[in-house]
Coordinates of C-alpha atoms in Angstrom, one line a residue:
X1 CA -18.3 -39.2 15.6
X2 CA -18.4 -37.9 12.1
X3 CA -18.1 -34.4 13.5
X4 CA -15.5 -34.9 15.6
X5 CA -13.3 -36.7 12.9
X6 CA -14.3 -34.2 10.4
X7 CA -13.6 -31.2 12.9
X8 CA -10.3 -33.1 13.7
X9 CA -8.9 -32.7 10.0
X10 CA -10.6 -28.9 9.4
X11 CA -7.8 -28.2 12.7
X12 CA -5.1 -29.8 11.4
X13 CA -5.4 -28.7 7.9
X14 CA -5.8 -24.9 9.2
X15 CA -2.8 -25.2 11.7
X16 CA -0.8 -26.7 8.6
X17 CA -1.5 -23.9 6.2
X18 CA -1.0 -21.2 9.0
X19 CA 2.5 -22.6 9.6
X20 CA 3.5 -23.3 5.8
X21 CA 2.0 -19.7 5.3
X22 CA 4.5 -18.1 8.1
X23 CA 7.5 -20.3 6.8
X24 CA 7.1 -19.0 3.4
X25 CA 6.6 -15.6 4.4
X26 CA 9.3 -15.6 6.3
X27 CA 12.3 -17.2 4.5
X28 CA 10.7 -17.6 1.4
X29 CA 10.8 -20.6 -1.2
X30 CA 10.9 -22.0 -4.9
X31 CA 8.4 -23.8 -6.4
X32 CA 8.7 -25.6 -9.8
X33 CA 11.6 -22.7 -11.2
X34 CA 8.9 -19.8 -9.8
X35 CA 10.5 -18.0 -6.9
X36 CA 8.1 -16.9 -3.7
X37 CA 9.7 -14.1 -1.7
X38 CA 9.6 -13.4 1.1
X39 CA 7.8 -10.9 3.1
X40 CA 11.4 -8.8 3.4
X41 CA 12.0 -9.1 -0.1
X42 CA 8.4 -7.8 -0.8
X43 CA 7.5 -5.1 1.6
X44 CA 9.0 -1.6 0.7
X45 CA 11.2 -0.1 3.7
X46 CA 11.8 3.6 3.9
X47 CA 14.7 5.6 4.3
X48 CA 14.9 4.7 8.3
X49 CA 15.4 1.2 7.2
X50 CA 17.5 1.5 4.7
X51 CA 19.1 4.7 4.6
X52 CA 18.8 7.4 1.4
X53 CA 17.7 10.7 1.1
X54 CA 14.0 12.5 1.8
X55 CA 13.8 15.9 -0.5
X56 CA 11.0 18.3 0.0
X57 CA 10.2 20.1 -3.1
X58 CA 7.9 23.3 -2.3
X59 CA 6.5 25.3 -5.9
X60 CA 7.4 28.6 -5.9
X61 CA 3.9 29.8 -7.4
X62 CA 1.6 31.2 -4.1
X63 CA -1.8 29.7 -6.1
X64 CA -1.5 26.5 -7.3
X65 CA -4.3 24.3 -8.4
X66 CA -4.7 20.4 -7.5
X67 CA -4.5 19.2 -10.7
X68 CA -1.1 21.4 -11.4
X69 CA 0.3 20.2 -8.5
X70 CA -0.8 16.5 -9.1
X71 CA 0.7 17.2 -13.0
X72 CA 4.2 18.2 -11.1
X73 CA 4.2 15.3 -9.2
X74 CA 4.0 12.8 -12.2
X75 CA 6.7 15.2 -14.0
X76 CA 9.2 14.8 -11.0
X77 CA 8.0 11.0 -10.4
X78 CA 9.3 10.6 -14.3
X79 CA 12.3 12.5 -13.6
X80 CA 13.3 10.4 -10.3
X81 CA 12.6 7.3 -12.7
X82 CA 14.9 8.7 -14.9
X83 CA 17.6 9.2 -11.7
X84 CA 17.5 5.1 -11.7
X85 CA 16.3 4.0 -8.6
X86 CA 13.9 1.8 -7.5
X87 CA 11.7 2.1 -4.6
X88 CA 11.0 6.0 -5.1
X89 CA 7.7 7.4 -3.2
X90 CA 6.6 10.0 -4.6
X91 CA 3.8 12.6 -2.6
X92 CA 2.1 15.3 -1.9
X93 CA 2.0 17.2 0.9
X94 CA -0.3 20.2 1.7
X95 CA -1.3 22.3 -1.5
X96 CA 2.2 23.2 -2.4
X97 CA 4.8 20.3 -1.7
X98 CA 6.3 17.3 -3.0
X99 CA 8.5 15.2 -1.1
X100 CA 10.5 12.5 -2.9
X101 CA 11.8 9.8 -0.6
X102 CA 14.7 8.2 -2.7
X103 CA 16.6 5.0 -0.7
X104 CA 19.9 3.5 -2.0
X105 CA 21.0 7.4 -2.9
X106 CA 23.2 9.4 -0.9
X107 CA 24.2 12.5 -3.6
X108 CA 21.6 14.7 -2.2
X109 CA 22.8 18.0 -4.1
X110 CA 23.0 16.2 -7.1
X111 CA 19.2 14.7 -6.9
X112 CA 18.3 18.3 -6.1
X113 CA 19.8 20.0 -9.1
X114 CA 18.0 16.9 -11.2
X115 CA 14.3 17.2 -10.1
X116 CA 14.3 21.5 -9.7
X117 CA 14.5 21.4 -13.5
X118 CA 11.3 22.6 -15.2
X119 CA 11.5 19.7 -17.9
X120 CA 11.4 20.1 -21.7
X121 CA 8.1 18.2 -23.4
X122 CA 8.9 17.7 -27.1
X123 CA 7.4 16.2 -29.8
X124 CA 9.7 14.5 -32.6
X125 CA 9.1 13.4 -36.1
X126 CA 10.8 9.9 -37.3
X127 CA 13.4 11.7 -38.9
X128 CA 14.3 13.1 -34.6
X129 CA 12.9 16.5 -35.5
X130 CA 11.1 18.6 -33.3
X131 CA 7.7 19.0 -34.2
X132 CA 6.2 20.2 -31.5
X133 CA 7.0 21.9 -27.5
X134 CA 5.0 21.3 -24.5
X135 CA 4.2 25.2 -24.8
X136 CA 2.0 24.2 -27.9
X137 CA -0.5 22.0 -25.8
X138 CA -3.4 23.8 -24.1
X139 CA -5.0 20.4 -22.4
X140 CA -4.1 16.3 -22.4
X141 CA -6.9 14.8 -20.7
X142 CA -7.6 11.0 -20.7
X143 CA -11.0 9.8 -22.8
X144 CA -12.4 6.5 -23.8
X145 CA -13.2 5.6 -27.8
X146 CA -16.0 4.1 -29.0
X147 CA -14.7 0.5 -27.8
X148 CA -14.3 1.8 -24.6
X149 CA -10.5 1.8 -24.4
X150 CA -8.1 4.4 -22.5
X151 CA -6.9 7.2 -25.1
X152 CA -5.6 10.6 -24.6
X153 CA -7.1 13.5 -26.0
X154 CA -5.0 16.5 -26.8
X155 CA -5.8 20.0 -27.9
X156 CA -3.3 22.7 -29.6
X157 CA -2.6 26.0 -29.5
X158 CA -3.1 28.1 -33.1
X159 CA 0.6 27.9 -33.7
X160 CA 0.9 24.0 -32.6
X161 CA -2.6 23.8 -34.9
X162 CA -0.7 24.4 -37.6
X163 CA 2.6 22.6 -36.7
X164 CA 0.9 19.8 -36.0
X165 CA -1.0 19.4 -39.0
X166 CA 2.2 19.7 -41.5
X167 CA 3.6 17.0 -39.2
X168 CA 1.0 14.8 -39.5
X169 CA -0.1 15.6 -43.3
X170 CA 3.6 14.5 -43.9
X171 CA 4.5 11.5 -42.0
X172 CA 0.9 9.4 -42.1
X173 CA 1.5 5.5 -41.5
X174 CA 4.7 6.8 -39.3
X175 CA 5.2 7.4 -35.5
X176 CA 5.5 11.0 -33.7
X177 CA 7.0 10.4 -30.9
X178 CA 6.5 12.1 -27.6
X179 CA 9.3 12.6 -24.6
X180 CA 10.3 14.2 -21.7
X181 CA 13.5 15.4 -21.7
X182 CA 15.1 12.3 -23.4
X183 CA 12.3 9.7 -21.8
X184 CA 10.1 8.6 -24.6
X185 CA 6.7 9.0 -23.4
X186 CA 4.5 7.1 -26.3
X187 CA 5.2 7.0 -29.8
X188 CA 1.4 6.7 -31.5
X189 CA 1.5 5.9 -35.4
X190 CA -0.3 8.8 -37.3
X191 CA -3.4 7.4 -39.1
X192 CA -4.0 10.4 -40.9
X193 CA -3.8 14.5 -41.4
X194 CA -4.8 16.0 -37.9
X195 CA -5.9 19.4 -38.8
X196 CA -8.2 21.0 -36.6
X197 CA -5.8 20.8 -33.8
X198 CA -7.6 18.1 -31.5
X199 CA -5.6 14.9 -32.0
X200 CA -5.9 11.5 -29.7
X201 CA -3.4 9.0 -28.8
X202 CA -4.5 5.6 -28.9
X203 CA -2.7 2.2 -27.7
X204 CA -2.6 3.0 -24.0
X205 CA -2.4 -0.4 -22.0
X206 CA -4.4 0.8 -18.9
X207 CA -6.6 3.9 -17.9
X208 CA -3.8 4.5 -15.3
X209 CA -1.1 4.2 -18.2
X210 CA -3.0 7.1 -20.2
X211 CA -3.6 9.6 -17.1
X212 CA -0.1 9.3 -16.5
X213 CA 1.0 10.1 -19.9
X214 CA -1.8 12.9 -20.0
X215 CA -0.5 14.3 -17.0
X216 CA 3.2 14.6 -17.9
X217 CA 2.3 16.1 -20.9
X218 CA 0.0 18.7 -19.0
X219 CA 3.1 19.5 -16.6
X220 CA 5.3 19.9 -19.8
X221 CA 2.9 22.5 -20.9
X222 CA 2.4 24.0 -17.9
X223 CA 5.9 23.1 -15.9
X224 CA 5.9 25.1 -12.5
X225 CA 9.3 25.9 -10.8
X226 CA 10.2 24.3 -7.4
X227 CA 12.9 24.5 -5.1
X228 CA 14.1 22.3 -2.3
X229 CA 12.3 23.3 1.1
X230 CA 14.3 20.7 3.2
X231 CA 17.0 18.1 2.1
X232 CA 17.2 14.7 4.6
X233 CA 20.1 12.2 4.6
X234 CA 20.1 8.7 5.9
X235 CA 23.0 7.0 6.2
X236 CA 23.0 3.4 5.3
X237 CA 24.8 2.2 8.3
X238 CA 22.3 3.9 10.7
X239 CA 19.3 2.3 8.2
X240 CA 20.9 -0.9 8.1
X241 CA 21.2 -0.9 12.0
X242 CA 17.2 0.1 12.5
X243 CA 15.8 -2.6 10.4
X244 CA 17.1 -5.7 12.1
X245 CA 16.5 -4.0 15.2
X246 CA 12.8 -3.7 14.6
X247 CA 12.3 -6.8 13.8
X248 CA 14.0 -7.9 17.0
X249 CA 11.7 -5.9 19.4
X250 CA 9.1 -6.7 17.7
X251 CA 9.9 -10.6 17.7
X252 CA 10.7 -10.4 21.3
X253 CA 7.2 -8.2 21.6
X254 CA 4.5 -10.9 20.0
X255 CA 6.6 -13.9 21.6
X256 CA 5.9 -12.0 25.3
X257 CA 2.3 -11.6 24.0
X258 CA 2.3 -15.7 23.0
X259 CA 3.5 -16.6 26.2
X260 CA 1.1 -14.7 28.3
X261 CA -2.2 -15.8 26.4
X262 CA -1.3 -19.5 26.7
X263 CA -0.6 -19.0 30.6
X264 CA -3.3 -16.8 31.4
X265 CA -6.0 -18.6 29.0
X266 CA -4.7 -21.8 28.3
X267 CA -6.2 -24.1 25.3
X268 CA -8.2 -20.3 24.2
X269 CA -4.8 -18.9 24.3
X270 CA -3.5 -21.4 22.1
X271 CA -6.1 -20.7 19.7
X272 CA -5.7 -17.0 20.3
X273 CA -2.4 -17.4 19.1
X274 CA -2.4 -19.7 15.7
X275 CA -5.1 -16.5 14.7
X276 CA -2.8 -14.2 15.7
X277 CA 0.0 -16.0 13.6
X278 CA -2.6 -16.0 10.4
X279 CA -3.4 -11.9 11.5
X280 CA 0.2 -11.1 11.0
X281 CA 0.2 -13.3 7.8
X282 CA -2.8 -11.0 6.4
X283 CA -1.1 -7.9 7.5
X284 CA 2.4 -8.4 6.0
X285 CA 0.4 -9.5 3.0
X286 CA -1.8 -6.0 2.8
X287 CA 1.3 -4.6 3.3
X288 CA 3.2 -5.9 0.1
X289 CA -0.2 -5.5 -2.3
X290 CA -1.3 -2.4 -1.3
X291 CA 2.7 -1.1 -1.9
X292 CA 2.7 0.2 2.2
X293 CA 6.2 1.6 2.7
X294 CA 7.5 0.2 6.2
X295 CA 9.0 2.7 8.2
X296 CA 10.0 2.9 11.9
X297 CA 6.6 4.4 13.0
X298 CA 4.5 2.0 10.5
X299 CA 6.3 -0.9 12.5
X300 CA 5.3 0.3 16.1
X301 CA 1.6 1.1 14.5
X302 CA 1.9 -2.9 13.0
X303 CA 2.3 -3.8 16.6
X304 CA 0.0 -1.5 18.2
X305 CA -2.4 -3.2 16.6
X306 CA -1.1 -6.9 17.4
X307 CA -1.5 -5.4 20.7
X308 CA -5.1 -4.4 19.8
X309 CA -5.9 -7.8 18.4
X310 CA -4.9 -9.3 21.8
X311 CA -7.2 -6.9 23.8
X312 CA -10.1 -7.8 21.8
X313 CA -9.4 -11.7 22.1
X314 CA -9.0 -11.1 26.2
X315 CA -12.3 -9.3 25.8
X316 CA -13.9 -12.4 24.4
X317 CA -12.2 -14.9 26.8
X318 CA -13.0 -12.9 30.0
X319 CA -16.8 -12.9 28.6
X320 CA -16.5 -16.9 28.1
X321 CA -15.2 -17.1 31.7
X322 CA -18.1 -15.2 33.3
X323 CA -20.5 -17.2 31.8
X324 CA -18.8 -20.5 33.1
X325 CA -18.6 -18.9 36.4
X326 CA -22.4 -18.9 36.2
X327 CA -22.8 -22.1 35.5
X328 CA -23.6 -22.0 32.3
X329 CA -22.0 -25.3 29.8
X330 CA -19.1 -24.4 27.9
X331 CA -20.5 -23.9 24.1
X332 CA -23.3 -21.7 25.6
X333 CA -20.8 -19.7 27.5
X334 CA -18.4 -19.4 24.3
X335 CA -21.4 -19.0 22.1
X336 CA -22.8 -16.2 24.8
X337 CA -19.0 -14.3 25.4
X338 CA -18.5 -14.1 21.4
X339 CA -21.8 -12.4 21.3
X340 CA -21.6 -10.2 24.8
X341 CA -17.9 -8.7 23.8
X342 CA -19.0 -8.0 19.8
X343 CA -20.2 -4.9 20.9
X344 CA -16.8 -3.6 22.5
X345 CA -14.4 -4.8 20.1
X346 CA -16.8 -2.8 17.4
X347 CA -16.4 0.2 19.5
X348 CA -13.1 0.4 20.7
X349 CA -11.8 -0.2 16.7
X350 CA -13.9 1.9 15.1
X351 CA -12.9 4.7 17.3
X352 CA -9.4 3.6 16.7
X353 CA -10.1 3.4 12.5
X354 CA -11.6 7.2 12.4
X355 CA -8.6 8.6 14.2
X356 CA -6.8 6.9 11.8
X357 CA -8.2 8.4 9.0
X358 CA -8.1 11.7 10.5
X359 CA -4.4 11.2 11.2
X360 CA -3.6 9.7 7.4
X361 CA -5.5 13.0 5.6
X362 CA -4.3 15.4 7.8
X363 CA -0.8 14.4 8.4
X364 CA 2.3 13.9 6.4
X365 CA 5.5 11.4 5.5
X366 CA 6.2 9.0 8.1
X367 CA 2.6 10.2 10.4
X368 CA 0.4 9.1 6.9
X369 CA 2.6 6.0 7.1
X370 CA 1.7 4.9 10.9
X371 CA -1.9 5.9 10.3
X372 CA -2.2 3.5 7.1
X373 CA -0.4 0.4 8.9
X374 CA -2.6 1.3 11.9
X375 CA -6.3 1.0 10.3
X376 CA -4.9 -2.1 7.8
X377 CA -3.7 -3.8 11.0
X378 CA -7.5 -3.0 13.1
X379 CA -9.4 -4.0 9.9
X380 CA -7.8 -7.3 10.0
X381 CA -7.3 -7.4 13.5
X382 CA -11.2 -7.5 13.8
X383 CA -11.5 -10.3 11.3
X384 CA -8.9 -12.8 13.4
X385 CA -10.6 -11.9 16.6
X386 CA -14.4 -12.3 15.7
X387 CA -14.2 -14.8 12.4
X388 CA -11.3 -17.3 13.1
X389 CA -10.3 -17.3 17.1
X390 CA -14.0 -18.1 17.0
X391 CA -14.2 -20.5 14.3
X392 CA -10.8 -22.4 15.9
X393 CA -12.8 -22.1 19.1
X394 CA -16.4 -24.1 17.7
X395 CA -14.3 -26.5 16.1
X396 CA -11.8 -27.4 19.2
X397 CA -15.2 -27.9 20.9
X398 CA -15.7 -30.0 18.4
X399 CA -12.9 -32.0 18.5
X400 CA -13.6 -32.5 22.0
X401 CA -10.6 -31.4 23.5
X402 CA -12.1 -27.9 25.2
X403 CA -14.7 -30.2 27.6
X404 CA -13.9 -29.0 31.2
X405 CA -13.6 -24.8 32.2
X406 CA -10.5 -25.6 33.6
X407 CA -8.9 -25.4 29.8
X408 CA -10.3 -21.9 30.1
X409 CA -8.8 -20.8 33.8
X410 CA -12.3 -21.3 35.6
X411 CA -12.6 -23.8 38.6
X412 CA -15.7 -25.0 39.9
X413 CA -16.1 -25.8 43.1

């Protein structure tokens, strides 16, 4: 009886959270003045749901090395910033391009003419002097001190050598400051003469902070011309349109798949379904950590894999079912069609994962985008299927309530 009471309570508690989980997720709430948004407000749409435009940037150098074209993507990532909008993905694609996917903004020539400029590093005294150029940095490369803390090590050119060291000879216990263009970068207080031309920049808040900085001043030293390969305009109404439309078909698409795992399976079906509700929980939230950006063919790869996550809960229940059929009592058959599917729900996603990889390092834009919602959604799909449907499963049986293989569509004669 203990068991059964205590398996009673473990149910409701879980169904509880599941459905407190999906309310917030879905509409939101406040708690105690701190606001919990929702997973709308969270998730970051792409141009097809929201409309904006998609430039392709292509360098105009044949040979270009990673790390140049990883430097020219932080320099036009600070220039976007600097265009005001929120949102901005930023990536590479192949050896040579850059595409920028800005929503909200419709001026395409003018975001054009704004991120094919080369950029202007400078370095100013505290009187606003220019002390330095971009031109008079050979390398930036991010280090750690003796404390083990992010810095940025710089090296000079002869001529910056020199400039550098009347700079900092003069204004000790005062800030250089470092921008591009008119973005101030860091503004490091000199702690003494810097002579030999080999300086480092302390005070960086994170590693990623300083290899950011490093890398912007790298591209200012070395800035490498671009022009637009291909220029894409959304319109808002057309985004507006998709994104409540998606949700619709896919609303419509998980209720269908509800409705047939409670008629075909029953009480399992139930169950199937509460761990289906807590998958799409876990996805949505992957999603909105992991920064995904939703697009049109990241939502139909979300519900491929809900649609995965079904198949490998079917597997397990028509397991369970030929079991029963053999005579076998139910927690031996659910114990023994857990175990006997394992192996096809292992291979079926894992096939599933590597052509997802394949697809996320070899394609581009809105294919990387499917490919990342599709192994995030089989990862986790996995876990639903194999840890909780079976877990909800043990502690129905339990509860008592999954005694007779009727509750799982099997009649004995």
């Amino acid at each position: 009886m203990k068991t059964k009471a205590r398996s009673n309570i473990i149910f409701i508690v879980t169904v509880v959270l599941i459905a407190l989980f999906s309310f917030i997720g879905a509409k939101g709430v406040v708690i105690g003045g701190y606001r919990v948004k929702s997973f709308e407000q969270l998730i970051t749409k792409g141009l097809d749901l929201q409309g904006g435009v998609s430039v392709l940037l292509e360098i105009i150098d044949k040979e270009v090395k990673p790390e140049e074209l990883e430097r020219t993507k932080e320099l036009l990532n600070l220039r976007v910033n600097k265009i005001g909008v929120s949102e901005t993905v930023v990536t590479t694609e192949g050896n040579r391009r850059i595409r920028i996917d800005i929503p909200g903004m419709y001026d395409s020539q003018g975001i054009v003419d704004a991120l094919s400029k080369t950029g202007k590093l400078t370095f100013k005294d505290p009187e606003g002097k220019e002390v330095l150029t971009g031109s008079d940095i050979t390398k930036a490369a991010t280090q750690f001190n003796e404390y083990n803390q992010p810095v940025i090590g710089l090296e000079m050119s002869e001529e910056g050598r020199k400039k550098f060291a009347d700079a900092t000879t003069k204004f000790v216990g005062q800030k250089i400051s470092i921008f591009m263009d008119e973005d101030l970068l860091t503004d490091p207080v000199v702690e003494g003469p810097i002579t030999q031309g080999k300086a480092v920049i302390t005070g960086n808040r994170s590693v990623e902070e300083a290899k950011r900085i490093a890398g912007i001043i790298n591209a200012g030293a070395l800035p490498l011309e671009v022009k637009a390969a291909s220029v894409r305009t959304v319109g808002p109404q057309l985004g507006a349109n998709a994104f409540p439309n998606a949700v619709k078909a896919g609303m419509i698409g998980v209720l269908v798949v509800f409705i047939f795992m409670i008629a075909y399976y029953r009480l399992p079906g139930l169950l199937a379904d509460i761990a289906l509700t807590l998958y799409i929980i876990l996805v949505l939230l992957a999603f909105s950590y992991i920064g995904v950006t939703l697009t049109l063919p990241g939502i139909a790869g979300f519900l491929l894999t809900i649609g995965m996550a079904v198949d490998a809960n079917v597997l397990i229940f028509e397991r369970i079912k030929e079991e029963l059929r053999t005579g076998k009592s139910i927690r031996s058959s659910v114990d023994s069609g857990f175990d006997r599917a394992l192996s096809s729900i292992l291979d079926s996603n894992i096939t599933t994962i590597i052509a997802g990889v394949v697809l996320y390092f070899l394609g581009s834009g809105a294919v990387k985008g499917f490919a990342l919602t599709l192994i995030i959604g089989i990862v986790l799909s996995m876990f639903t299927a194999i840890i909780v449907t079976k877990f909800l499963v043990h502690t129905a049986l339990n509860m008592g309530i999954m005694s007779k293989p009727e509750l799982f569509g099997v009649k004995r004669g």
